[in-house]
mmCIF file of C-alpha atoms in Angstrom:
data_model
loop_
_atom_site.group_PDB
_atom_site.id
_atom_site.type_symbol
_atom_site.label_atom_id
_atom_site.label_comp_id
_atom_site.label_asym_id
_atom_site.label_seq_id
_atom_site.Cartn_x
_atom_site.Cartn_y
_atom_site.Cartn_z
ATOM 1 C CA MET J 1 96.836 -44.365 52.439
ATOM 2 C CA ASN J 2 94.053 -42.139 53.727
ATOM 3 C CA ARG J 3 91.692 -44.148 55.952
ATOM 4 C CA GLU J 4 88.508 -42.667 57.378
ATOM 5 C CA LEU J 5 87.932 -43.126 61.107
ATOM 6 C CA TYR J 6 84.715 -44.800 62.225
ATOM 7 C CA ASN J 7 82.938 -43.145 65.153
ATOM 8 C CA ARG J 8 81.445 -45.929 67.280
ATOM 9 C CA LYS J 9 79.936 -46.782 70.626
ATOM 10 C CA ILE J 10 82.325 -49.110 72.449
ATOM 11 C CA PRO J 11 80.992 -52.038 74.526
ATOM 12 C CA GLU J 12 82.447 -52.820 77.939
ATOM 13 C CA GLY J 13 85.616 -54.903 77.671
ATOM 14 C CA VAL J 14 86.596 -53.622 74.213
ATOM 15 C CA ALA J 15 89.768 -51.515 74.004
ATOM 16 C CA ASN J 16 89.256 -48.000 72.656
ATOM 17 C CA THR J 17 91.547 -48.291 69.640
ATOM 18 C CA PRO J 18 90.947 -46.474 66.345
ATOM 19 C CA ALA J 19 88.418 -48.132 64.035
ATOM 20 C CA TYR J 20 88.293 -47.479 60.306
ATOM 21 C CA LYS J 21 85.467 -47.569 57.791
ATOM 22 C CA ILE J 22 85.632 -50.335 55.211
ATOM 23 C CA LYS J 23 83.467 -51.121 52.191
ATOM 24 C CA SER J 24 80.350 -52.800 53.571
ATOM 25 C CA ARG J 25 80.204 -56.565 53.064
ATOM 26 C CA VAL J 26 78.325 -59.621 54.256
ATOM 27 C CA MET J 27 80.269 -62.226 56.237
ATOM 28 C CA VAL J 28 79.480 -65.119 58.609
ATOM 29 C CA LEU J 29 79.843 -65.092 62.396
ATOM 30 C CA LYS J 30 80.579 -68.635 63.561
ATOM 31 C CA GLY J 31 77.981 -70.137 65.888
ATOM 32 C CA GLY J 32 78.609 -69.759 69.626
ATOM 33 C CA SER J 33 80.871 -66.727 69.091
ATOM 34 C CA ASP J 34 80.707 -63.445 70.965
ATOM 35 C CA ALA J 35 78.909 -60.466 69.474
ATOM 36 C CA LEU J 36 79.626 -57.567 71.833
ATOM 37 C CA HIS J 37 77.142 -54.711 72.107
ATOM 38 C CA LEU J 38 76.358 -52.013 74.688
ATOM 39 C CA MET J 39 73.562 -54.352 75.888
ATOM 40 C CA GLY J 40 76.080 -57.182 76.445
ATOM 41 C CA ASN J 41 76.956 -60.301 74.484
ATOM 42 C CA ILE J 42 74.268 -60.855 71.840
ATOM 43 C CA GLY J 43 75.993 -63.751 70.038
ATOM 44 C CA ARG J 44 73.940 -66.561 68.515
ATOM 45 C CA ASP J 45 74.224 -70.334 68.818
ATOM 46 C CA GLU J 46 74.371 -71.031 65.074
ATOM 47 C CA ASP J 47 76.322 -69.468 62.208
ATOM 48 C CA ASP J 48 74.686 -66.206 61.165
ATOM 49 C CA LEU J 49 75.154 -63.546 58.501
ATOM 50 C CA ILE J 50 76.576 -60.190 59.561
ATOM 51 C CA SER J 51 77.007 -56.893 57.715
ATOM 52 C CA VAL J 52 80.430 -55.417 58.414
ATOM 53 C CA ARG J 53 81.092 -51.669 57.975
ATOM 54 C CA ALA J 54 84.263 -51.002 59.987
ATOM 55 C CA GLU J 55 87.166 -52.719 61.694
ATOM 56 C CA ASP J 56 89.845 -52.174 64.294
ATOM 57 C CA GLU J 57 92.796 -54.405 65.228
ATOM 58 C CA GLU J 58 90.666 -57.107 66.892
ATOM 59 C CA TYR J 59 87.069 -56.670 65.718
ATOM 60 C CA TYR J 60 84.831 -56.292 62.716
ATOM 61 C CA ILE J 61 82.083 -53.787 63.528
ATOM 62 C CA GLY J 62 78.585 -53.850 62.095
ATOM 63 C CA THR J 63 75.175 -55.482 62.519
ATOM 64 C CA PHE J 64 73.520 -58.851 62.163
ATOM 65 C CA HIS J 65 72.197 -59.154 58.611
ATOM 66 C CA GLU J 66 68.748 -59.938 60.033
ATOM 67 C CA GLY J 67 67.451 -59.147 63.489
ATOM 68 C CA PHE J 68 66.503 -56.298 65.770
ATOM 69 C CA GLY J 69 68.897 -53.719 64.316
ATOM 70 C CA PHE J 70 71.560 -53.523 67.022
ATOM 71 C CA MET J 71 74.248 -51.132 65.724
ATOM 72 C CA ASP J 72 77.994 -51.096 66.422
ATOM 73 C CA VAL J 73 78.170 -54.786 67.315
ATOM 74 C CA HIS J 74 81.779 -55.947 67.709
ATOM 75 C CA PHE J 75 82.571 -59.355 66.193
ATOM 76 C CA PRO J 76 86.003 -60.878 67.046
ATOM 77 C CA LYS J 77 87.892 -61.277 63.760
ATOM 78 C CA GLU J 78 88.984 -64.840 64.565
ATOM 79 C CA ASN J 79 85.292 -65.875 64.707
ATOM 80 C CA VAL J 80 84.278 -64.339 61.368
ATOM 81 C CA ARG J 81 84.684 -65.948 57.962
ATOM 82 C CA GLN J 82 83.875 -65.115 54.337
ATOM 83 C CA LEU J 83 80.832 -66.664 52.723
ATOM 84 C CA THR J 84 81.259 -69.684 50.484
ATOM 85 C CA LYS J 85 80.209 -69.619 46.824
ATOM 86 C CA ASP J 86 77.139 -71.730 47.667
ATOM 87 C CA GLU J 87 76.157 -69.352 50.501
ATOM 88 C CA ILE J 88 76.430 -66.363 48.142
ATOM 89 C CA ASP J 89 74.319 -68.153 45.513
ATOM 90 C CA SER J 90 71.681 -68.907 48.160
ATOM 91 C CA LEU J 91 71.740 -65.313 49.426
ATOM 92 C CA ASN J 92 71.369 -63.966 45.882
ATOM 93 C CA ALA J 93 68.265 -66.138 45.385
ATOM 94 C CA THR J 94 66.577 -64.794 48.544
ATOM 95 C CA PHE J 95 63.930 -62.066 48.445
ATOM 96 C CA PHE J 96 63.647 -59.575 51.308
ATOM 97 C CA SER J 97 60.417 -58.317 52.783
ATOM 98 C CA ILE J 98 59.022 -56.099 55.511
ATOM 99 C CA ASN J 99 55.779 -57.095 57.231
ATOM 100 C CA GLY J 100 55.221 -59.795 54.621
ATOM 101 C CA LYS J 101 55.487 -57.439 51.642
ATOM 102 C CA ILE J 102 58.206 -58.501 49.193
ATOM 103 C CA LEU J 103 60.407 -55.520 48.356
ATOM 104 C CA GLY J 104 62.983 -57.165 46.077
ATOM 105 C CA LYS J 105 66.309 -58.884 46.411
ATOM 106 C CA ASN J 106 69.916 -57.851 46.757
ATOM 107 C CA ARG J 107 72.803 -59.258 44.732
ATOM 108 C CA TYR J 108 76.265 -59.812 46.175
ATOM 109 C CA ASP J 109 79.547 -60.698 44.482
ATOM 110 C CA TYR J 110 81.561 -63.722 45.606
ATOM 111 C CA ASP J 111 83.514 -61.632 48.129
ATOM 112 C CA GLY J 112 80.292 -60.619 49.926
ATOM 113 C CA TYR J 113 80.107 -57.058 48.583
ATOM 114 C CA TRP J 114 76.710 -55.652 47.569
ATOM 115 C CA VAL J 115 76.327 -55.310 43.795
ATOM 116 C CA SER J 116 72.737 -54.288 43.077
ATOM 117 C CA GLN J 117 69.089 -54.459 44.075
ATOM 118 C CA SER J 118 66.263 -55.748 41.921
#
């Protein structure tokens, strides 16, 4: 199996082990969990959507689905879960916008993978 290495910035306290690219997907970080970034722990108190693009032995690596755009955030795998069917249905019904201008909406399959944009 040929896996592509992911070049990342590693927060303090995270072991420098190889990370590999994975197909981007939306998952949920459980509330009160760590989200390690170069700026420190930027975890949130409530469950929140994350976009995952890579993984190593202990962490999923990506960004919060909504927020300030912090890249290479490390989410401990034991604190991340897949979305439920109801959460996917809700996400698929949500429009996205920038500065109040509606741009469209994304569609995701029931595993959290992006399908299309409308």
